[in-house]
Amino acid sequence: MTTPSQAIPGPRDLPVHQGQATTRKSDLTNYRSVNALMESTIGLFKTELIKPGRPWKTLSQVELATAEWIDWYCHRRLHGEIGHIPPVEYESNYYLATTKPQVTTTI
C-alpha cells in the first residue's frame, strides 16, 4: 500500500504559477484527454494482441508482436472517423493539403 508521500503524481500535482490559475483547468482537461486516449489504446492493444496470445514464452515474442501490431495500427488499419483510410495516409493527405509549395529556382 502506498502512502501519500509515495503516491504517483497526478493532475492535481501540476505546477501552478502565480497569475496562471486559469491555465490550470486547461492543463487538467488536456491531461485527462490524453490519459483517456492512452487508456483506450492500451486497452485495445491488450484485447487484440496480448490476451489472445497468452501464454507468451519469451519477451522477444512480445516485442516482435508489439512492433507488428503498431505497424498495422498506424499503416494498415482502416479508421472510420477519417474516411476509412489508414492514419498514416490521412496524415500524409493533411500535410499535402496544408503545406505551401516551396519556390525553387535554377540558375
Coordinates of N, CA and C in Angstrom, one line a residue:
M1 N 0.8 -1.2 0.0 CA 0.0 0.0 0.0 C 0.9 1.2 0.0
T2 N 0.5 2.2 -0.8 CA 1.3 3.4 -0.8 C 0.8 4.5 0.1
T3 N 1.7 5.2 0.6 CA 1.3 6.4 1.5 C 1.2 7.6 0.6
P4 N 0.6 8.7 1.1 CA 0.5 9.9 0.2 C 1.9 10.4 -0.3
S5 N 2.9 10.2 0.5 CA 4.2 10.7 0.1 C 4.8 9.8 -1.0
Q6 N 4.3 8.5 -1.2 CA 4.8 7.6 -2.2 C 3.9 7.6 -3.4
A7 N 2.8 8.3 -3.4 CA 1.8 8.3 -4.5 C 2.4 8.8 -5.8
I8 N 1.9 8.3 -6.9 CA 2.3 8.8 -8.2 C 1.7 10.1 -8.4
P9 N 2.5 11.1 -8.9 CA 2.0 12.4 -9.2 C 0.8 12.4 -10.2
G10 N -0.2 13.1 -10.0 CA -1.3 13.2 -10.9 C -1.6 14.6 -11.3
P11 N -2.8 14.8 -11.9 CA -3.1 16.1 -12.5 C -3.2 17.2 -11.4
R12 N -3.5 16.8 -10.2 CA -3.6 17.8 -9.1 C -2.3 18.3 -8.7
D13 N -1.2 17.6 -9.1 CA 0.2 18.0 -8.8 C 0.8 18.8 -9.9
L14 N 0.0 19.2 -10.9 CA 0.6 20.1 -11.9 C 1.0 21.4 -11.3
P15 N 2.1 22.0 -11.7 CA 2.5 23.2 -11.1 C 1.6 24.4 -11.5
V16 N 1.3 25.2 -10.6 CA 0.5 26.4 -10.8 C 1.4 27.6 -10.4
H17 N 1.6 28.5 -11.4 CA 2.4 29.6 -11.1 C 1.5 30.8 -10.8
Q18 N 2.0 31.7 -10.0 CA 1.2 32.9 -9.6 C 0.7 33.6 -10.9
G19 N -0.6 33.9 -10.9 CA -1.1 34.7 -12.1 C -1.6 33.7 -13.2
Q20 N -1.4 32.4 -13.0 CA -1.8 31.5 -14.1 C -2.8 30.5 -13.6
A21 N -3.7 30.9 -12.7 CA -4.7 30.0 -12.1 C -5.7 29.5 -13.2
T22 N -6.0 30.4 -14.2 CA -6.9 30.0 -15.2 C -6.3 28.9 -16.1
T23 N -5.0 28.8 -16.2 CA -4.4 27.8 -17.1 C -4.5 26.4 -16.5
R24 N -4.6 26.3 -15.2 CA -4.5 25.0 -14.6 C -5.7 24.2 -15.0
K25 N -6.9 24.7 -15.1 CA -8.1 24.0 -15.6 C -7.8 23.4 -17.0
S26 N -7.3 24.3 -17.8 CA -7.0 23.9 -19.2 C -6.0 22.7 -19.2
D27 N -4.9 22.8 -18.4 CA -3.9 21.8 -18.3 C -4.5 20.5 -17.8
L28 N -5.4 20.6 -16.9 CA -6.1 19.4 -16.3 C -6.9 18.7 -17.4
T29 N -7.7 19.5 -18.1 CA -8.5 19.0 -19.2 C -7.7 18.3 -20.2
N30 N -6.6 18.9 -20.6 CA -5.7 18.3 -21.6 C -5.1 17.0 -21.1
Y31 N -4.7 17.0 -19.8 CA -4.1 15.8 -19.2 C -5.2 14.7 -19.2
R32 N -6.4 15.0 -18.9 CA -7.4 13.9 -18.9 C -7.7 13.4 -20.3
S33 N -7.7 14.3 -21.3 CA -8.0 13.9 -22.6 C -6.9 12.9 -23.1
V34 N -5.7 13.3 -22.9 CA -4.5 12.4 -23.3 C -4.6 11.1 -22.6
N35 N -4.8 11.2 -21.3 CA -4.9 10.0 -20.5 C -6.0 9.0 -21.0
A36 N -7.2 9.6 -21.3 CA -8.3 8.7 -21.8 C -7.9 8.1 -23.1
L37 N -7.3 8.8 -24.0 CA -6.9 8.3 -25.3 C -5.9 7.2 -25.1
M38 N -4.9 7.4 -24.2 CA -3.9 6.3 -24.0 C -4.5 5.1 -23.3
E39 N -5.4 5.3 -22.4 CA -6.1 4.1 -21.8 C -6.9 3.3 -22.8
S40 N -7.5 4.0 -23.7 CA -8.3 3.4 -24.7 C -7.4 2.6 -25.7
T41 N -6.3 3.1 -26.1 CA -5.4 2.5 -27.0 C -4.7 1.3 -26.3
I42 N -4.3 1.4 -25.1 CA -3.7 0.3 -24.3 C -4.7 -0.8 -24.1
G43 N -6.0 -0.5 -23.8 CA -7.0 -1.5 -23.7 C -7.2 -2.3 -25.0
L44 N -7.2 -1.6 -26.1 CA -7.3 -2.2 -27.4 C -6.2 -3.1 -27.7
F45 N -5.0 -2.6 -27.4 CA -3.7 -3.4 -27.6 C -3.8 -4.7 -26.8
K46 N -4.2 -4.6 -25.5 CA -4.3 -5.8 -24.7 C -5.3 -6.8 -25.2
T47 N -6.5 -6.2 -25.6 CA -7.6 -7.1 -26.1 C -7.3 -7.8 -27.4
E48 N -6.6 -7.1 -28.3 CA -6.4 -7.6 -29.6 C -5.1 -8.5 -29.7
L49 N -4.1 -8.2 -28.9 CA -2.8 -8.8 -29.1 C -2.4 -9.6 -27.8
I50 N -2.3 -9.0 -26.7 CA -1.7 -9.6 -25.5 C -2.5 -10.7 -25.0
K51 N -3.8 -10.5 -24.7 CA -4.6 -11.6 -24.1 C -4.8 -12.8 -25.0
P52 N -5.1 -12.6 -26.3 CA -5.2 -13.8 -27.2 C -3.9 -14.6 -27.4
G53 N -2.8 -14.0 -27.2 CA -1.5 -14.6 -27.5 C -0.9 -15.3 -26.3
R54 N -1.7 -15.3 -25.1 CA -1.1 -16.0 -23.9 C -1.1 -17.5 -24.1
P55 N -0.2 -18.1 -23.4 CA 1.0 -17.6 -22.7 C 2.1 -17.2 -23.6
W56 N 2.7 -16.1 -23.4 CA 3.9 -15.7 -24.1 C 5.1 -16.4 -23.6
K57 N 5.9 -17.0 -24.4 CA 7.0 -17.8 -23.9 C 8.3 -16.9 -23.6
T58 N 8.5 -15.9 -24.5 CA 9.7 -15.0 -24.2 C 9.3 -13.6 -24.4
L59 N 10.1 -12.7 -23.9 CA 9.9 -11.3 -24.1 C 10.1 -10.9 -25.5
S60 N 11.0 -11.6 -26.2 CA 11.2 -11.3 -27.6 C 9.9 -11.5 -28.5
Q61 N 9.2 -12.5 -28.1 CA 7.9 -12.8 -28.8 C 7.0 -11.6 -28.6
V62 N 6.9 -11.1 -27.4 CA 6.0 -9.9 -27.1 C 6.5 -8.7 -27.9
E63 N 7.8 -8.5 -27.9 CA 8.4 -7.3 -28.5 C 8.1 -7.3 -30.0
L64 N 8.3 -8.5 -30.7 CA 8.0 -8.6 -32.1 C 6.6 -8.4 -32.4
A65 N 5.7 -9.1 -31.6 CA 4.3 -9.0 -31.9 C 3.8 -7.5 -31.7
T66 N 4.4 -6.8 -30.7 CA 4.0 -5.4 -30.4 C 4.4 -4.5 -31.6
A67 N 5.6 -4.7 -32.1 CA 6.1 -4.0 -33.3 C 5.2 -4.2 -34.5
E68 N 4.8 -5.4 -34.7 CA 3.9 -5.8 -35.8 C 2.5 -5.1 -35.6
W69 N 2.0 -5.1 -34.4 CA 0.7 -4.6 -34.1 C 0.7 -3.1 -34.3
I70 N 1.8 -2.4 -33.9 CA 1.9 -1.0 -34.0 C 2.0 -0.6 -35.5
D71 N 2.7 -1.4 -36.3 CA 2.8 -1.2 -37.7 C 1.4 -1.3 -38.4
W72 N 0.7 -2.3 -38.0 CA -0.7 -2.5 -38.5 C -1.6 -1.3 -38.1
Y73 N -1.5 -0.9 -36.8 CA -2.3 0.1 -36.2 C -2.1 1.5 -36.9
C74 N -0.9 1.8 -37.3 CA -0.6 3.1 -38.0 C -0.7 3.0 -39.5
H75 N -0.4 1.9 -40.1 CA -0.2 1.9 -41.6 C -1.3 1.1 -42.3
R76 N -2.0 0.2 -41.7 CA -3.0 -0.6 -42.5 C -4.4 -0.6 -41.9
R77 N -4.5 -0.2 -40.7 CA -5.9 -0.2 -40.1 C -6.7 0.9 -40.7
L78 N -8.0 0.5 -41.1 CA -8.9 1.5 -41.7 C -9.7 2.2 -40.6
H79 N -9.6 3.5 -40.5 CA -10.2 4.2 -39.4 C -11.5 4.9 -40.0
G80 N -12.6 4.5 -39.4 CA -13.9 5.0 -39.8 C -14.1 6.5 -39.7
E81 N -13.5 7.1 -38.7 CA -13.8 8.6 -38.5 C -13.0 9.4 -39.5
I82 N -12.1 8.9 -40.2 CA -11.3 9.7 -41.2 C -11.4 9.1 -42.6
G83 N -12.6 8.6 -42.9 CA -12.9 8.2 -44.3 C -12.4 6.8 -44.6
H84 N -12.3 5.9 -43.7 CA -11.9 4.5 -43.9 C -10.6 4.4 -44.6
I85 N -9.6 5.2 -44.2 CA -8.2 5.1 -44.7 C -7.3 5.0 -43.5
P86 N -6.1 4.5 -43.7 CA -5.2 4.3 -42.6 C -4.7 5.7 -42.1
P87 N -4.4 5.8 -40.8 CA -4.0 7.1 -40.2 C -2.8 7.7 -40.9
V88 N -1.8 6.9 -41.3 CA -0.7 7.5 -42.0 C -1.0 8.1 -43.3
E89 N -2.0 7.5 -44.0 CA -2.4 8.1 -45.3 C -3.2 9.4 -45.0
Y90 N -4.0 9.5 -44.0 CA -4.7 10.7 -43.6 C -3.7 11.8 -43.3
E91 N -2.7 11.5 -42.5 CA -1.7 12.5 -42.1 C -1.0 13.0 -43.3
S92 N -0.6 12.1 -44.2 CA 0.1 12.5 -45.4 C -0.8 13.4 -46.2
N93 N -2.1 13.1 -46.4 CA -3.0 13.9 -47.2 C -3.2 15.3 -46.5
Y94 N -3.2 15.3 -45.2 CA -3.3 16.6 -44.4 C -2.1 17.5 -44.7
Y95 N -0.9 17.0 -44.6 CA 0.2 17.8 -44.9 C 0.4 18.2 -46.3
L96 N -0.1 17.4 -47.3 CA -0.1 17.8 -48.7 C -1.0 19.0 -48.9
A97 N -2.2 19.0 -48.2 CA -3.2 20.0 -48.4 C -2.8 21.3 -47.7
T98 N -2.1 21.2 -46.6 CA -1.9 22.4 -45.8 C -0.5 23.1 -46.0
T99 N 0.5 22.4 -46.5 CA 1.8 23.0 -46.7 C 1.8 23.8 -48.0
K100 N 2.5 24.9 -47.9 CA 2.6 25.7 -49.1 C 3.8 25.2 -49.9
P101 N 3.6 25.1 -51.2 CA 4.7 24.6 -52.1 C 5.9 25.6 -52.0
Q102 N 7.1 25.1 -51.9 CA 8.3 25.9 -51.9 C 8.7 26.3 -53.3
V103 N 9.1 27.5 -53.5 CA 9.5 28.0 -54.8 C 11.0 27.7 -54.9
T104 N 11.3 27.1 -56.0 CA 12.8 26.8 -56.2 C 13.2 27.4 -57.5
T105 N 14.4 27.9 -57.5 CA 14.9 28.5 -58.7 C 16.1 27.7 -59.2
T106 N 16.3 27.7 -60.5 CA 17.5 27.1 -61.1 C 18.3 28.2 -61.8
I107 N 19.6 28.1 -61.7 CA 20.5 29.0 -62.4 C 21.2 28.4 -63.5

